Coordinates of C-alpha atoms in Angstrom, one line a residue:
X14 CA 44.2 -53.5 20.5
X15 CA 40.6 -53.0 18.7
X16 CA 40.2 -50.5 16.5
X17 CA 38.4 -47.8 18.6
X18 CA 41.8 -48.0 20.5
X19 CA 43.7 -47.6 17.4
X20 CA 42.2 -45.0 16.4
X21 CA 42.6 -43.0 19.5
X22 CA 46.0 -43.6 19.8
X23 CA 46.0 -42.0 16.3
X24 CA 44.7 -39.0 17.6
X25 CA 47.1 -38.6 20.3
X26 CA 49.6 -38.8 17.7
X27 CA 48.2 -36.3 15.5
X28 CA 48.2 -34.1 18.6
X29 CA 51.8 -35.0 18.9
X30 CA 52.9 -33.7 15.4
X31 CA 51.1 -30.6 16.3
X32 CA 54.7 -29.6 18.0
X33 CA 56.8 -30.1 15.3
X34 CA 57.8 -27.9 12.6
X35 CA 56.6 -28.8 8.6
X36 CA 58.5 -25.4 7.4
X37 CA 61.1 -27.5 7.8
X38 CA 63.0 -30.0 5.8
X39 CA 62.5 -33.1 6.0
X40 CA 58.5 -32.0 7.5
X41 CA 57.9 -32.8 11.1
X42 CA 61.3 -33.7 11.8
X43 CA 62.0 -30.7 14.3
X44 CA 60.7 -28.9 16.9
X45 CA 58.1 -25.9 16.1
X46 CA 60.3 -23.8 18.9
X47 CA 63.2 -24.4 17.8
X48 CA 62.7 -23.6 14.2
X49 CA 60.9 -20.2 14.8
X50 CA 64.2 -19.6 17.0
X51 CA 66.0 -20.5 14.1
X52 CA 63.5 -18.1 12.0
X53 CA 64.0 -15.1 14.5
X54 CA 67.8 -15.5 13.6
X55 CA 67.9 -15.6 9.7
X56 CA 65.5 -12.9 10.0
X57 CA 67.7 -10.4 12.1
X58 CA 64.3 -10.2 14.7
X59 CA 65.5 -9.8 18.2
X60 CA 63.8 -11.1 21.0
X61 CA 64.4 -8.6 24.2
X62 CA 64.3 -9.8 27.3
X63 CA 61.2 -7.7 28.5
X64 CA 59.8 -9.5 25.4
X65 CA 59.9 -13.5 26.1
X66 CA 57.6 -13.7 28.4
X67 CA 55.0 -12.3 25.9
X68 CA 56.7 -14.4 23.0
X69 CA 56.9 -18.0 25.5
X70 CA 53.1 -17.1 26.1
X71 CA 51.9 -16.7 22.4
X72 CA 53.8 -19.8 21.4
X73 CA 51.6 -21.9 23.7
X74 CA 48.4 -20.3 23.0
X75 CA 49.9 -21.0 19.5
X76 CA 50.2 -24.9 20.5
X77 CA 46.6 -24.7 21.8
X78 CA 45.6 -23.4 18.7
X79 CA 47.6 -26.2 16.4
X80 CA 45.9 -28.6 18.6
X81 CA 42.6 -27.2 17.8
X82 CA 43.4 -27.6 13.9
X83 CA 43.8 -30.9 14.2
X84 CA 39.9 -31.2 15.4
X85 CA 39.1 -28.8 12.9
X86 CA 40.8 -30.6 9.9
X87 CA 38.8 -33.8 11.1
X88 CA 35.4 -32.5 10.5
X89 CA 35.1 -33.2 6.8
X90 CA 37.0 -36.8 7.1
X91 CA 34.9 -38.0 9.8
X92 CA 31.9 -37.3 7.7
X93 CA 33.0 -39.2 5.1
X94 CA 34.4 -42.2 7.6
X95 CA 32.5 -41.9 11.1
X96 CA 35.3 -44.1 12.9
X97 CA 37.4 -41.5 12.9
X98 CA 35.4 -39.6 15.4
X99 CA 37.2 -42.0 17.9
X100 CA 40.3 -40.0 17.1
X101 CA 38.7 -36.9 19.5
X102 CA 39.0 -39.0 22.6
X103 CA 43.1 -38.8 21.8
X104 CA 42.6 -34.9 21.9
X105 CA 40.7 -35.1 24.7
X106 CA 43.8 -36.7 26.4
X107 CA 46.1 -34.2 25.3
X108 CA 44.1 -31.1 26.1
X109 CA 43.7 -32.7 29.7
X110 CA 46.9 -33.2 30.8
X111 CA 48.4 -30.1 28.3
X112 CA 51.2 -28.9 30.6
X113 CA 52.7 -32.2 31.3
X114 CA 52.4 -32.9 27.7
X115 CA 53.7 -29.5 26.0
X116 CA 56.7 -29.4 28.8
X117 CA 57.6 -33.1 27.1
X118 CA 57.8 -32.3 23.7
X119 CA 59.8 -29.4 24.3
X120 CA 62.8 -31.1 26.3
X121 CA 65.9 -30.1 24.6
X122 CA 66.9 -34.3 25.4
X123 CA 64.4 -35.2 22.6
X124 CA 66.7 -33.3 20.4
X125 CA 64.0 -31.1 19.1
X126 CA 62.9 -29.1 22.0
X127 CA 63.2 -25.4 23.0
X128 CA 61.6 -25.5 26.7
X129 CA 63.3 -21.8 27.3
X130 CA 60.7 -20.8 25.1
X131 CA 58.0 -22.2 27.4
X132 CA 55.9 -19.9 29.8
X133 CA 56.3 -20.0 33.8
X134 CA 52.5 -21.1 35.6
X135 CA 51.9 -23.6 32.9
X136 CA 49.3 -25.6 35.2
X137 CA 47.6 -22.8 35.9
X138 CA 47.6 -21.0 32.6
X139 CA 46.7 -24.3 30.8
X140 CA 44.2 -25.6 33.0
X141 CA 41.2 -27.7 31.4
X142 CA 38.6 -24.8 31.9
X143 CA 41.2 -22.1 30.4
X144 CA 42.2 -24.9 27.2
X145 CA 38.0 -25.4 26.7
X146 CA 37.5 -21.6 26.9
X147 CA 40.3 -20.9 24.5
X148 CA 38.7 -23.5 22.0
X149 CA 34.8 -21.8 22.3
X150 CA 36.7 -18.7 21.1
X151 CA 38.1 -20.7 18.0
X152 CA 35.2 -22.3 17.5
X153 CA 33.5 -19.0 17.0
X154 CA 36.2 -17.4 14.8
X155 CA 35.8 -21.3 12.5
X156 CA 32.1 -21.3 12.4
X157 CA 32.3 -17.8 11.0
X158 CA 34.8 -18.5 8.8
X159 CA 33.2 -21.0 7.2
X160 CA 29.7 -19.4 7.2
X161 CA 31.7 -16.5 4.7
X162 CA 32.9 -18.7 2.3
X163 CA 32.5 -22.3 0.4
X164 CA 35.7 -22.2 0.3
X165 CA 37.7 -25.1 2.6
X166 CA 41.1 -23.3 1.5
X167 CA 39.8 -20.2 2.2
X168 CA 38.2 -20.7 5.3
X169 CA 41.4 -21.9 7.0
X170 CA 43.2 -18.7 5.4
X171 CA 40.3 -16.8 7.2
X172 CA 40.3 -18.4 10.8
X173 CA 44.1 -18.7 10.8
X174 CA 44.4 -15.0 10.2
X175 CA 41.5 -14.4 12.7
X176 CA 43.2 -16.5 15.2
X177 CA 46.6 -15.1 14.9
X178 CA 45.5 -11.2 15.7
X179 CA 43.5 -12.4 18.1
X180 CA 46.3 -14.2 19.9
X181 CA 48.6 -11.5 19.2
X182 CA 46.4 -8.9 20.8
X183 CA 46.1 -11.3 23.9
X184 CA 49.5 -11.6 24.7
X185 CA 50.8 -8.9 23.3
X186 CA 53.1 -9.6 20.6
X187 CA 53.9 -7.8 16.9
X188 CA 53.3 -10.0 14.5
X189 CA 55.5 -8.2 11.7
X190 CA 54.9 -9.9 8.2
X191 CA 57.4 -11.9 8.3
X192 CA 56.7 -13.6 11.7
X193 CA 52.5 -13.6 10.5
X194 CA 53.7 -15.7 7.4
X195 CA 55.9 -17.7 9.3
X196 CA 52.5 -18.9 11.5
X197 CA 50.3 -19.2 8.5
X198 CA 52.5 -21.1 6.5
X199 CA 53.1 -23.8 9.5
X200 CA 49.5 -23.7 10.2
X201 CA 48.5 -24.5 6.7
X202 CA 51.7 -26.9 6.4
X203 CA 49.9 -28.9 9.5
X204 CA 47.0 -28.9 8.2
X205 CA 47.8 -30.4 5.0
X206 CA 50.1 -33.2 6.9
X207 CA 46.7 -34.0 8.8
X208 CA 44.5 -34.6 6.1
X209 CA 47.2 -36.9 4.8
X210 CA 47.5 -38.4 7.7
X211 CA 43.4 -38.7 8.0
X212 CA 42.9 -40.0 4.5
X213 CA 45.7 -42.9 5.3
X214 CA 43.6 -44.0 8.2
X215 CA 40.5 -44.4 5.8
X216 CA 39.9 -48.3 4.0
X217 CA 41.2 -47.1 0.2
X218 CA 37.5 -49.0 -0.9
X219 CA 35.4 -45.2 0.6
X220 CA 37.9 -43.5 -1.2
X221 CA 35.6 -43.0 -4.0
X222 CA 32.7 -39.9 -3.6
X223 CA 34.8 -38.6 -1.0
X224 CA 33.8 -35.2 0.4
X225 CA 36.9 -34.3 2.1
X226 CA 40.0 -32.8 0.3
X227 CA 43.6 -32.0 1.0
X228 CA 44.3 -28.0 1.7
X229 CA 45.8 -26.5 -1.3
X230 CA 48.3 -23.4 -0.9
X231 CA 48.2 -20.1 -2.4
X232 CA 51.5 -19.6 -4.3
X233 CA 52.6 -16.2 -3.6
X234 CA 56.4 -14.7 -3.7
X235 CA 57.5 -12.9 -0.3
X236 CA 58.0 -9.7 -0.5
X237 CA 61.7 -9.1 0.5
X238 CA 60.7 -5.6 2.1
X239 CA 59.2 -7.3 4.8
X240 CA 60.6 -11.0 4.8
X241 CA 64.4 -9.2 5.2
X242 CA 62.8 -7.0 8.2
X243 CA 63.7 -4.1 7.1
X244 CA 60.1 -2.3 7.6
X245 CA 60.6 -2.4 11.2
X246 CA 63.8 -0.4 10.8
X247 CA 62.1 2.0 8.6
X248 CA 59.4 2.8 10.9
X249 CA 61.9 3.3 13.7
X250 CA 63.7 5.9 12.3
X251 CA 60.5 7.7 10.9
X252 CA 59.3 8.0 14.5
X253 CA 62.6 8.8 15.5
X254 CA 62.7 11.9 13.1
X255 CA 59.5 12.8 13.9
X256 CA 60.4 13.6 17.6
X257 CA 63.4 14.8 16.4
X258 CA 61.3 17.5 14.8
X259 CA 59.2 17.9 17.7
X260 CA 61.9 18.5 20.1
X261 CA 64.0 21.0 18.0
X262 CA 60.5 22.8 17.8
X263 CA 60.4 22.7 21.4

């Protein structure tokens, strides 16, 4: 195998991580499905039934997404190393065939998988013209992103926020705080795994006067308000006093 073929093959595996959960411990070990199920259950948040199909939707837009990260993370170590560019053709693979390859990884008999949490029509939903439009969107909300700050941090906080309402609007799904900072922190876990995995593909001798640099996390405490999800409960029986009010006026 030359190295052009390495290299893809390192980007179809980069694309492969993009499923896996690096909340978890140990990082990457487990499926990203099965973990947020997992979440959803130490957080008291109930999935309804009229709710999955929004919730099996926003998870694969989600993958989409995590797949575009990796192509986004690659920008700064491919100008320091051009080879690596080679490692787009592997996304290029994946985005192609993205049904096939998203209904793979999450088959309960690879002992990571969650496929109930998969949406129905995934070839038609997923299509190659429907995965490029998604990713001109993204590459709008990045190139904005980045034009507001200097910041390489920051601008991932920035799209990754931007992204996430977006997608949430699209198919329709609250993002309570908990569930926002459950999809930021495994976005920003990813991202840092990448440009781990980016820098180890890199001859050690251009180390030196490298431009790119690993993503560094804001250390902030959770705010057990929300991360208990209690606020939802709260609001519920605000609005439920409130038309108690209403109809006793009535």
């Amino acid at each position: 195998m030359d190295m052009d073929n390495y290299l893809v093959n390192m980007g179809i595996t980069a694309a492969q991580r993009a499923f896996f959960s690096y909340m978890a411990k140990p990082q990457g070990s487990y499926g990203l499905h099965m973990i947020f199920r997992l979440f959803l259950k130490r957080k008291s948040i109930i999935m309804h039934d009229r709710e999955r199909p929004h919730w099996c939707r926003f998870l694969a837009d989600y993958a989409v997404f995590r797949l575009y990260i990796a192509r986004f993370v690659l920008k700064a170590y491919a100008r320091d190393y051009p080879p690596l560019l080679s490692l787009y053709a592997g996304f290029d693979r994946i985005d192609e065939t993205f049904p096939e390859f998203i209904k793979k990884e999450a088959d309960p008999g690879r002992g990571v998988g969650d496929i109930s949490l998969l949406p129905d029509h995934l070839e038609t939903l997923y299509s190659p013209e429907k995965i490029e439009a998604l990713h001109d969107r993204f590459n709008r909300m990045a190139e904005k992103a980045e034009r507001d700050t200097d910041s390489p941090d920051a601008a991932l906080k920035s799209f990754t926020t931007e992204v996430l309402s977006y997608l949430s609007g699209k198919d329709e799904v609250p993002l309570y705080t908990p569930v926002f900072w459950f999809f930021s922190k495994e976005t920003l876990d990813y991202a840092q795994y990448l440009a781990d995995f980016y820098k180890g593909l890199i001859p050690e001798s251009y180390y030196e006067g490298m431009h790119a640099k690993p993503y560094e996390e804001v250390e902030r405490e959770e705010d057990s308000f929300y991360t208990d999800y209690r606020l939802p409960a709260y609001i519920f029986f605000f609005v439920a006093g409130l038309i108690c009010i209403v109809l006793a006026r009535a």
